[in-house]
Short mmCIF file of C-alpha atoms in Angstrom, two decimals:
data_model
loop_
_atom_site.label_atom_id
_atom_site.label_comp_id
_atom_site.label_asym_id
_atom_site.label_seq_id
_atom_site.Cartn_x
_atom_site.Cartn_y
_atom_site.Cartn_z
CA MET A 454 -44.45 248.55 22.51
CA ALA A 455 -46.72 248.00 25.49
CA ILE A 456 -46.12 249.98 28.66
CA THR A 457 -45.60 247.74 31.68
CA VAL A 458 -44.91 248.50 35.33
CA ASN A 459 -43.26 245.57 37.07
CA GLY A 460 -44.98 243.34 34.50
CA VAL A 461 -48.44 244.95 34.78
CA GLU A 462 -49.60 246.47 31.49
CA ILE A 463 -51.01 249.97 31.16
CA THR A 464 -53.37 249.74 28.21
CA GLU A 465 -53.90 252.33 25.50
CA ALA A 466 -57.54 252.56 26.57
CA GLN A 467 -56.42 253.57 30.07
CA VAL A 468 -54.10 256.19 28.63
CA GLN A 469 -56.81 257.66 26.43
CA ALA A 470 -59.28 257.81 29.32
CA GLU A 471 -56.72 259.46 31.63
CA MET A 472 -55.75 262.08 29.04
CA ASP A 473 -59.05 263.88 29.62
CA ASN A 474 -57.77 264.79 33.09
CA HIS A 475 -54.65 266.46 31.67
CA ALA A 476 -56.02 268.42 28.72
CA ASP A 477 -54.50 271.68 29.99
CA THR A 478 -50.94 270.32 30.20
CA PRO A 479 -48.28 270.78 27.48
CA SER A 480 -48.31 267.05 26.71
CA PRO A 481 -51.55 265.37 27.86
CA ARG A 482 -50.37 261.91 26.80
CA ASP A 483 -47.12 262.12 28.77
CA ALA A 484 -48.95 263.46 31.81
CA ALA A 485 -51.52 260.67 31.56
CA VAL A 486 -48.92 257.90 31.24
CA GLN A 487 -46.88 259.24 34.16
CA GLN A 488 -49.98 259.46 36.35
CA LEU A 489 -50.95 255.89 35.49
CA VAL A 490 -47.42 254.60 36.16
CA LEU A 491 -47.28 256.28 39.57
CA HIS A 492 -50.76 255.03 40.46
CA GLN A 493 -49.80 251.49 39.50
CA LEU A 494 -46.62 251.67 41.59
CA LEU A 495 -48.57 252.89 44.62
CA LEU A 496 -51.20 250.21 44.12
CA GLN A 497 -48.55 247.50 43.93
CA LYS A 498 -46.92 248.84 47.08
CA ALA A 499 -50.28 248.85 48.86
CA LYS A 500 -50.78 245.17 47.94
CA GLU A 501 -47.29 244.35 49.23
CA SER A 502 -48.19 246.06 52.50
CA GLY A 503 -51.25 243.85 52.91
CA LEU A 504 -53.82 246.56 52.30
CA ASP A 505 -57.21 245.79 50.77
CA THR A 506 -57.01 247.22 47.24
CA SER A 507 -60.62 246.60 46.21
CA ASN A 508 -61.01 250.36 46.59
CA GLU A 509 -57.86 251.60 44.90
CA GLY A 510 -58.14 255.24 45.98
CA GLN A 511 -58.70 254.30 49.61
CA ALA A 512 -55.82 251.82 49.55
CA VAL A 513 -53.40 254.39 48.13
CA GLY A 514 -54.54 256.92 50.74
CA GLU A 515 -53.95 254.46 53.57
CA LEU A 516 -50.53 253.58 52.16
CA LEU A 517 -49.44 257.21 52.00
CA ASP A 518 -50.73 257.91 55.51
CA LYS A 519 -48.59 255.02 56.70
CA GLU A 520 -45.47 255.58 54.60
CA LEU A 521 -44.98 259.31 54.31
CA GLN A 522 -42.79 260.59 57.10
CA PHE A 523 -41.86 264.20 57.79
CA THR A 524 -41.38 266.35 60.85
CA PRO A 525 -44.30 268.76 61.27
CA VAL A 526 -43.28 272.40 61.27
CA ASP A 527 -43.84 273.97 64.69
CA GLU A 528 -44.01 277.66 65.58
CA ALA A 529 -40.27 277.85 66.28
CA ALA A 530 -39.42 276.47 62.83
CA ALA A 531 -41.90 278.85 61.22
CA ARG A 532 -40.32 281.75 63.10
CA ALA A 533 -36.86 280.70 61.89
CA PHE A 534 -38.11 280.66 58.28
CA TYR A 535 -39.73 284.07 58.77
CA ASP A 536 -36.51 285.57 60.17
CA ALA A 537 -34.37 284.05 57.41
CA ASN A 538 -36.61 285.28 54.56
CA PRO A 539 -37.77 288.81 55.45
CA GLU A 540 -38.24 289.77 51.79
CA GLN A 541 -41.08 287.25 51.49
CA PHE A 542 -43.08 288.96 54.23
CA SER A 543 -43.05 292.58 53.13
CA GLN A 544 -45.97 294.29 51.48
CA GLY A 545 -46.43 297.59 49.69
CA ASP A 546 -48.98 300.31 50.32
CA SER A 547 -52.54 299.26 49.58
CA ALA A 548 -55.95 300.87 49.46
CA VAL A 549 -59.63 300.01 49.18
CA ALA A 550 -61.51 302.50 47.03
CA SER A 551 -64.68 303.10 45.07
CA HIS A 552 -65.24 305.37 42.09
CA ILE A 553 -67.86 306.86 39.84
CA LEU A 554 -66.76 307.01 36.21
CA PHE A 555 -68.00 309.49 33.59
CA PRO A 556 -67.01 309.48 29.88
CA LEU A 557 -64.73 312.23 28.59
CA GLY A 558 -67.21 313.27 25.91
CA SER A 559 -67.85 312.26 22.31
CA GLY A 560 -64.98 314.26 20.80
CA ASP A 561 -66.32 317.77 20.23
CA GLU A 562 -65.60 320.56 22.72
CA LEU A 563 -69.20 321.12 23.77
CA ALA A 564 -69.79 317.43 24.55
CA ALA A 565 -66.58 317.34 26.57
CA MET A 566 -67.64 320.42 28.57
CA LEU A 567 -71.07 318.95 29.29
CA ALA A 568 -69.59 315.61 30.37
CA LYS A 569 -67.19 317.30 32.77
CA ALA A 570 -69.94 319.58 34.11
CA LYS A 571 -72.13 316.56 34.88
CA ALA A 572 -69.26 314.84 36.67
CA GLU A 573 -68.52 317.96 38.73
CA GLY A 574 -72.19 318.19 39.70
CA VAL A 575 -72.21 314.62 41.00
CA LEU A 576 -68.92 315.29 42.82
CA VAL A 577 -70.63 318.09 44.73
CA GLU A 578 -73.50 315.74 45.63
CA ALA A 579 -71.09 313.04 46.83
CA GLN A 580 -69.08 315.48 48.94
CA ALA A 581 -72.25 316.88 50.49
CA ASP A 582 -73.49 313.42 51.47
CA PRO A 583 -70.72 310.75 51.31
CA ALA A 584 -73.16 308.09 52.54
CA ARG A 585 -74.88 308.31 49.13
CA PHE A 586 -71.69 307.47 47.21
CA ALA A 587 -72.72 303.90 46.38
CA ASP A 588 -76.18 305.00 45.21
CA LEU A 589 -74.65 307.73 43.04
CA ALA A 590 -72.27 305.19 41.53
CA ARG A 591 -75.13 302.83 40.68
CA GLU A 592 -77.01 305.73 39.10
CA HIS A 593 -74.26 307.45 37.14
CA SER A 594 -71.10 305.34 36.73
CA THR A 595 -70.29 303.90 33.30
CA CYS A 596 -67.82 301.44 34.87
CA PRO A 597 -69.10 297.87 35.47
CA SER A 598 -68.19 298.41 39.14
CA GLY A 599 -71.11 300.84 39.32
CA LYS A 600 -73.43 297.88 39.85
CA GLN A 601 -71.53 297.21 43.09
CA GLY A 602 -71.70 300.83 44.20
CA GLY A 603 -68.40 301.64 42.51
CA ASP A 604 -66.41 299.22 44.68
CA LEU A 605 -62.98 298.44 43.20
CA GLY A 606 -61.82 296.28 46.09
CA GLN A 607 -58.26 296.31 47.40
CA PHE A 608 -55.27 297.16 45.22
CA GLY A 609 -51.66 298.19 45.64
CA ARG A 610 -49.39 300.76 44.10
CA GLY A 611 -48.69 300.09 40.45
CA GLN A 612 -52.03 298.41 39.77
CA MET A 613 -53.90 301.53 38.67
CA VAL A 614 -53.08 304.25 36.14
CA PRO A 615 -50.79 306.94 37.63
CA ALA A 616 -53.29 309.78 37.97
CA PHE A 617 -55.84 307.54 39.67
CA GLU A 618 -53.21 306.03 41.98
CA GLN A 619 -51.84 309.44 42.94
CA ALA A 620 -55.31 310.63 43.92
CA VAL A 621 -56.06 307.51 45.96
CA PHE A 622 -52.81 307.52 47.91
CA GLY A 623 -53.04 311.27 48.37
CA THR A 624 -56.47 311.04 50.03
CA GLU A 625 -57.08 309.97 53.62
CA ALA A 626 -59.14 306.88 54.35
CA GLY A 627 -62.82 307.70 54.64
CA GLN A 628 -62.55 310.76 52.40
CA ILE A 629 -63.56 311.64 48.85
CA ALA A 630 -60.84 313.05 46.61
CA PRO A 631 -61.50 316.83 46.38
CA GLN A 632 -61.21 317.06 42.60
CA LEU A 633 -62.25 315.01 39.58
CA VAL A 634 -59.46 312.77 38.36
CA GLU A 635 -59.05 312.59 34.59
CA THR A 636 -57.57 309.47 32.97
CA GLN A 637 -57.84 307.91 29.54
CA PHE A 638 -60.95 306.11 30.83
CA GLY A 639 -62.84 309.26 31.76
CA TYR A 640 -63.51 311.43 34.80
CA HIS A 641 -63.41 309.71 38.18
CA ILE A 642 -64.93 310.63 41.50
CA ILE A 643 -62.95 308.65 44.06
CA GLN A 644 -63.85 307.61 47.57
CA VAL A 645 -61.03 306.05 49.61
CA ASN A 646 -62.52 303.52 52.00
CA ASP A 647 -59.30 302.25 53.58
CA ARG A 648 -55.54 302.65 53.28
CA GLN A 649 -52.71 300.54 54.62
CA ASP A 650 -49.06 301.58 54.68
CA GLY A 651 -46.57 299.03 53.43
CA GLY A 652 -43.95 297.33 55.54
CA GLN A 653 -43.09 294.04 57.16
CA VAL A 654 -46.00 291.74 57.96
CA ALA A 655 -45.85 290.86 61.66
CA PHE A 656 -45.03 287.24 62.46
CA GLU A 657 -48.09 286.94 64.71
CA GLU A 658 -50.28 287.94 61.79
CA ILE A 659 -48.84 285.37 59.42
CA LYS A 660 -47.68 282.49 61.64
CA ASP A 661 -50.70 280.18 61.28
CA ARG A 662 -50.77 280.46 57.48
CA LEU A 663 -46.98 280.14 57.36
CA GLN A 664 -47.00 276.94 59.41
CA GLN A 665 -49.71 275.51 57.17
CA TYR A 666 -47.75 276.44 54.04
CA LEU A 667 -44.47 274.98 55.35
CA ASN A 668 -46.19 271.75 56.39
CA GLN A 669 -47.72 271.46 52.92
CA MET A 670 -44.25 271.93 51.41
CA ALA A 671 -42.78 269.30 53.72
CA SER A 672 -45.57 266.87 52.80
CA ARG A 673 -45.00 267.45 49.09
CA GLN A 674 -41.25 266.92 49.50
CA ALA A 675 -41.86 263.66 51.35
CA MET A 676 -44.23 262.53 48.58
CA HIS A 677 -41.68 263.48 45.91
CA GLU A 678 -38.94 261.46 47.61
CA TYR A 679 -41.21 258.47 48.17
CA LEU A 680 -42.38 258.35 44.54
CA SER A 681 -38.82 258.80 43.28
CA LYS A 682 -37.75 255.72 45.25
CA LEU A 683 -40.63 253.68 43.85
CA VAL A 684 -39.76 254.70 40.27
CA ASP A 685 -36.06 253.99 40.76
CA ALA A 686 -36.79 250.51 42.12
CA ALA A 687 -39.38 249.61 39.48
CA LYS A 688 -39.01 247.87 36.12
CA ILE A 689 -40.84 250.15 33.69
CA GLU A 690 -40.87 249.14 30.04
CA GLY A 691 -42.26 250.91 26.99
CA TYR A 692 -41.95 254.38 28.50
CA ALA A 693 -39.02 256.39 29.87
CA MET A 694 -40.16 258.04 33.09
CA PRO A 695 -38.57 261.48 33.55
CA GLY A 696 -36.78 262.29 36.78
CA LEU A 697 -39.16 263.31 39.52
#
């Protein structure tokens, strides 16, 4: 049975072409049909409103600019949301660190001793001249991060193996951990570049992003309600549109 939207047919060729845009969804065909139905409803509404639909995308954009109504979120509303949802604005301890990784050894005792001795030698070099840390990492580290001077970026508690994490959060920012750290990956020389204690993120720090986020949510809710009304008022045959 053909799919029609207020008497306008959505062809199988249209569905097949649209499916390419939804290949990563659980049901590409359903997603394609629903997108085409909603587009057709918006296009019909644009025509009813007297808009030039020769450029369909532009017409739909103009329609939505005209029809979607929501109250923009101001700073006071953002502050109220912040105060009502404190758990959403807390963060744990974090650190920025670099490391130089050495293998544990090939399995025999002598190889293991030599590997550790090499790592300890480079640790002494790094401690004597911390400014050379990145160069030493590029020269010696077997971790892919060595190409970036050992930089591991920012991470929080629970993201690294316990021994590594304990060393990082037990070392002051700007310092090199005093001992090699042994993990299943090998021996690590660790430089802590920055550390931040966890706690509540200040409203002043987050307010601009929070207002933007809340306005995006309000816009999406307005769009959802508008499309739901169009679907409810439409005569759609050949396909059962799910609730929006």
